[in-house]
Amino acid sequence: MDKKNYITPDLCDAYPELIQVVDPLFRNYGGCSSFGGQIVTVKCYEDNSKVKELVDTDGSGKVMVVDAGGSMRRACLGDMLAEKAVNNGWHGIIMYGCIRDVDVIAELDLGVQALGSHPMKTDKRGIGDVDVVVTFGGVTFKPGDYIYADNNGIIVSPEPLPAAE
């Protein structure tokens, strides 16, 4: 897997006219503290059916951005789906909502940022949308744009940015 290291403060300094900075709402849970790639979006609420479908697809060079409505009542990602994401080459998942199985996810070769953790799984009703424009954290995420995350924060760009040397 061709994962790279990104330093968001350096990218902000070098490309201030390109980037948008996501509000500091997220915590880093994944085994990769720095990650980035092309955005694939999911919009769902307390139903991770579409997340489950996407982790089974080729995620090479991609980051899944999930608008889970900011729900703090259910976890839209757990260890089994995170492991599938790793196996299919996803670079990361940004979850505007909760995840669970945080100790296992911390050991995986996957970037994961979320609002928090919650032990309850979601229902599977097949509800949700993929590749739609979503907005949260003061930023609009468009499928095909690029996202970069590290312990400093999350930034979005309409074009790819270089990794750290």
Tab-separated table of C-alpha atoms in Angstrom:
chain	number	residue	atom	x	y	z
A	1	MET	CA	0.000	0.000	0.000
A	2	ASP	CA	1.380	3.394	-0.962
A	3	LYS	CA	0.487	5.384	2.147
A	4	LYS	CA	2.203	8.694	2.714
A	5	ASN	CA	2.810	11.008	5.626
A	6	TYR	CA	1.104	14.411	5.578
A	7	ILE	CA	1.771	17.333	7.907
A	8	THR	CA	-1.298	19.566	7.862
A	9	PRO	CA	0.365	22.712	9.316
A	10	ASP	CA	2.992	22.581	6.551
A	11	LEU	CA	0.288	22.112	3.911
A	12	CYS	CA	-1.659	25.062	5.359
A	13	ASP	CA	1.475	27.223	5.184
A	14	ALA	CA	2.350	26.169	1.639
A	15	TYR	CA	-1.157	26.215	0.110
A	16	PRO	CA	-3.327	28.671	2.088
A	17	GLU	CA	-5.319	29.609	-1.030
A	18	LEU	CA	-6.296	25.992	-1.741
A	19	ILE	CA	-7.195	24.460	1.588
A	20	GLN	CA	-10.144	24.571	3.940
A	21	VAL	CA	-9.649	23.574	7.570
A	22	VAL	CA	-12.263	21.398	9.270
A	23	ASP	CA	-13.393	22.605	12.701
A	24	PRO	CA	-11.411	20.875	15.497
A	25	LEU	CA	-14.092	18.351	16.458
A	26	PHE	CA	-12.305	15.087	15.733
A	27	ARG	CA	-10.101	12.667	17.623
A	28	ASN	CA	-7.543	10.371	16.017
A	29	TYR	CA	-8.345	6.689	16.649
A	30	GLY	CA	-6.550	4.816	13.874
A	31	GLY	CA	-3.165	3.158	13.701
A	32	CYS	CA	-2.038	5.753	11.105
A	33	SER	CA	-1.820	9.185	12.692
A	34	SER	CA	-1.317	10.851	9.299
A	35	PHE	CA	-3.271	9.985	6.160
A	36	GLY	CA	-4.774	11.464	3.054
A	37	GLY	CA	-6.357	10.734	-0.273
A	38	GLN	CA	-9.236	11.311	-2.626
A	39	ILE	CA	-12.619	11.795	-0.970
A	40	VAL	CA	-15.425	9.243	-1.260
A	41	THR	CA	-18.482	10.388	0.686
A	42	VAL	CA	-21.236	8.580	2.557
A	43	LYS	CA	-24.284	10.252	4.104
A	44	CYS	CA	-26.111	8.119	6.661
A	45	TYR	CA	-27.673	8.357	10.106
A	46	GLU	CA	-27.411	5.518	12.608
A	47	ASP	CA	-27.259	3.025	9.710
A	48	ASN	CA	-23.830	1.981	8.442
A	49	SER	CA	-25.054	-0.182	5.530
A	50	LYS	CA	-23.358	2.045	2.935
A	51	VAL	CA	-20.109	2.133	4.949
A	52	LYS	CA	-20.218	-1.677	5.018
A	53	GLU	CA	-20.680	-1.779	1.222
A	54	LEU	CA	-17.840	0.681	0.573
A	55	VAL	CA	-15.187	-1.004	2.741
A	56	ASP	CA	-15.593	-4.031	0.456
A	57	THR	CA	-14.499	-1.956	-2.576
A	58	ASP	CA	-11.027	-0.861	-3.706
A	59	GLY	CA	-10.024	2.074	-1.532
A	60	SER	CA	-6.505	2.595	-2.904
A	61	GLY	CA	-5.593	6.255	-2.588
A	62	LYS	CA	-8.965	7.078	-1.030
A	63	VAL	CA	-10.396	8.343	2.240
A	64	MET	CA	-14.024	7.680	3.170
A	65	VAL	CA	-15.738	10.758	4.580
A	66	VAL	CA	-18.871	9.702	6.471
A	67	ASP	CA	-21.527	12.221	7.429
A	68	ALA	CA	-23.262	10.222	10.143
A	69	GLY	CA	-25.199	13.301	11.200
A	70	GLY	CA	-22.950	13.817	14.209
A	71	SER	CA	-24.832	11.036	16.027
A	72	MET	CA	-23.439	10.252	19.440
A	73	ARG	CA	-25.939	7.380	19.948
A	74	ARG	CA	-24.548	4.656	17.636
A	75	ALA	CA	-21.180	3.613	16.175
A	76	CYS	CA	-21.008	3.596	12.369
A	77	LEU	CA	-17.608	1.855	12.273
A	78	GLY	CA	-16.225	-1.073	14.242
A	79	ASP	CA	-13.228	-3.377	14.061
A	80	MET	CA	-14.641	-5.768	11.440
A	81	LEU	CA	-15.440	-3.014	8.923
A	82	ALA	CA	-12.146	-1.251	9.680
A	83	GLU	CA	-10.246	-4.497	8.990
A	84	LYS	CA	-12.082	-4.851	5.654
A	85	ALA	CA	-11.103	-1.259	4.828
A	86	VAL	CA	-7.434	-2.096	5.492
A	87	ASN	CA	-7.659	-5.255	3.369
A	88	ASN	CA	-9.117	-3.246	0.475
A	89	GLY	CA	-6.507	-0.487	0.583
A	90	TRP	CA	-8.457	2.399	2.108
A	91	HIS	CA	-6.113	5.063	3.502
A	92	GLY	CA	-8.553	6.399	6.065
A	93	ILE	CA	-12.031	7.101	7.340
A	94	ILE	CA	-13.319	10.398	8.717
A	95	MET	CA	-16.469	9.727	10.763
A	96	TYR	CA	-18.755	12.636	11.646
A	97	GLY	CA	-20.216	10.410	14.335
A	98	CYS	CA	-18.937	7.590	16.523
A	99	ILE	CA	-16.891	4.429	16.142
A	100	ARG	CA	-16.380	1.453	18.454
A	101	ASP	CA	-13.737	-1.228	19.065
A	102	VAL	CA	-11.237	1.589	19.479
A	103	ASP	CA	-8.426	-0.557	20.917
A	104	VAL	CA	-8.443	-2.843	17.862
A	105	ILE	CA	-8.773	0.061	15.402
A	106	ALA	CA	-5.758	1.752	17.035
A	107	GLU	CA	-3.658	-1.249	15.965
A	108	LEU	CA	-4.754	-1.230	12.303
A	109	ASP	CA	-2.863	0.303	9.378
A	110	LEU	CA	-5.690	2.765	8.795
A	111	GLY	CA	-6.261	6.414	9.551
A	112	VAL	CA	-9.491	6.923	11.504
A	113	GLN	CA	-10.804	10.145	12.968
A	114	ALA	CA	-14.209	10.416	14.645
A	115	LEU	CA	-16.154	12.568	17.081
A	116	GLY	CA	-16.092	9.892	19.765
A	117	SER	CA	-16.669	6.259	20.618
A	118	HIS	CA	-19.884	4.448	21.488
A	119	PRO	CA	-20.353	0.714	22.151
A	120	MET	CA	-23.752	0.355	20.380
A	121	LYS	CA	-23.773	-0.709	16.714
A	122	THR	CA	-26.136	0.746	14.143
A	123	ASP	CA	-29.147	-0.844	12.542
A	124	LYS	CA	-28.734	-2.133	8.976
A	125	ARG	CA	-31.646	-0.827	6.941
A	126	GLY	CA	-29.800	-0.087	3.692
A	127	ILE	CA	-30.389	3.642	4.115
A	128	GLY	CA	-27.790	6.166	3.003
A	129	ASP	CA	-26.195	7.874	0.016
A	130	VAL	CA	-22.758	7.490	-1.561
A	131	ASP	CA	-20.830	10.121	-3.557
A	132	VAL	CA	-22.989	13.073	-2.527
A	133	VAL	CA	-21.776	16.460	-1.326
A	134	VAL	CA	-21.806	16.625	2.491
A	135	THR	CA	-21.135	19.491	4.886
A	136	PHE	CA	-19.991	19.384	8.505
A	137	GLY	CA	-17.282	20.949	10.629
A	138	GLY	CA	-17.514	24.182	8.628
A	139	VAL	CA	-16.404	22.509	5.366
A	140	THR	CA	-18.181	21.115	2.316
A	141	PHE	CA	-16.767	17.759	1.172
A	142	LYS	CA	-17.100	16.970	-2.523
A	143	PRO	CA	-16.470	13.492	-3.916
A	144	GLY	CA	-13.209	13.587	-5.862
A	145	ASP	CA	-11.622	16.379	-3.801
A	146	TYR	CA	-8.756	15.542	-1.429
A	147	ILE	CA	-8.529	15.292	2.332
A	148	TYR	CA	-5.511	15.190	4.637
A	149	ALA	CA	-5.502	14.463	8.366
A	150	ASP	CA	-3.016	14.214	11.200
A	151	ASN	CA	-2.938	14.952	14.907
A	152	ASN	CA	-3.070	18.690	14.128
A	153	GLY	CA	-6.363	18.553	12.269
A	154	ILE	CA	-8.118	17.848	8.990
A	155	ILE	CA	-7.853	19.865	5.776
A	156	VAL	CA	-9.558	19.631	2.383
A	157	SER	CA	-8.232	20.658	-1.045
A	158	PRO	CA	-9.735	20.565	-4.538
A	159	GLU	CA	-6.465	19.119	-5.837
A	160	PRO	CA	-3.833	16.673	-4.565
A	161	LEU	CA	-1.126	18.046	-2.266
A	162	PRO	CA	2.363	16.615	-1.751
A	163	ALA	CA	3.280	14.351	1.137
A	164	ALA	CA	6.044	15.227	3.598
A	165	GLU	CA	9.593	14.440	2.490
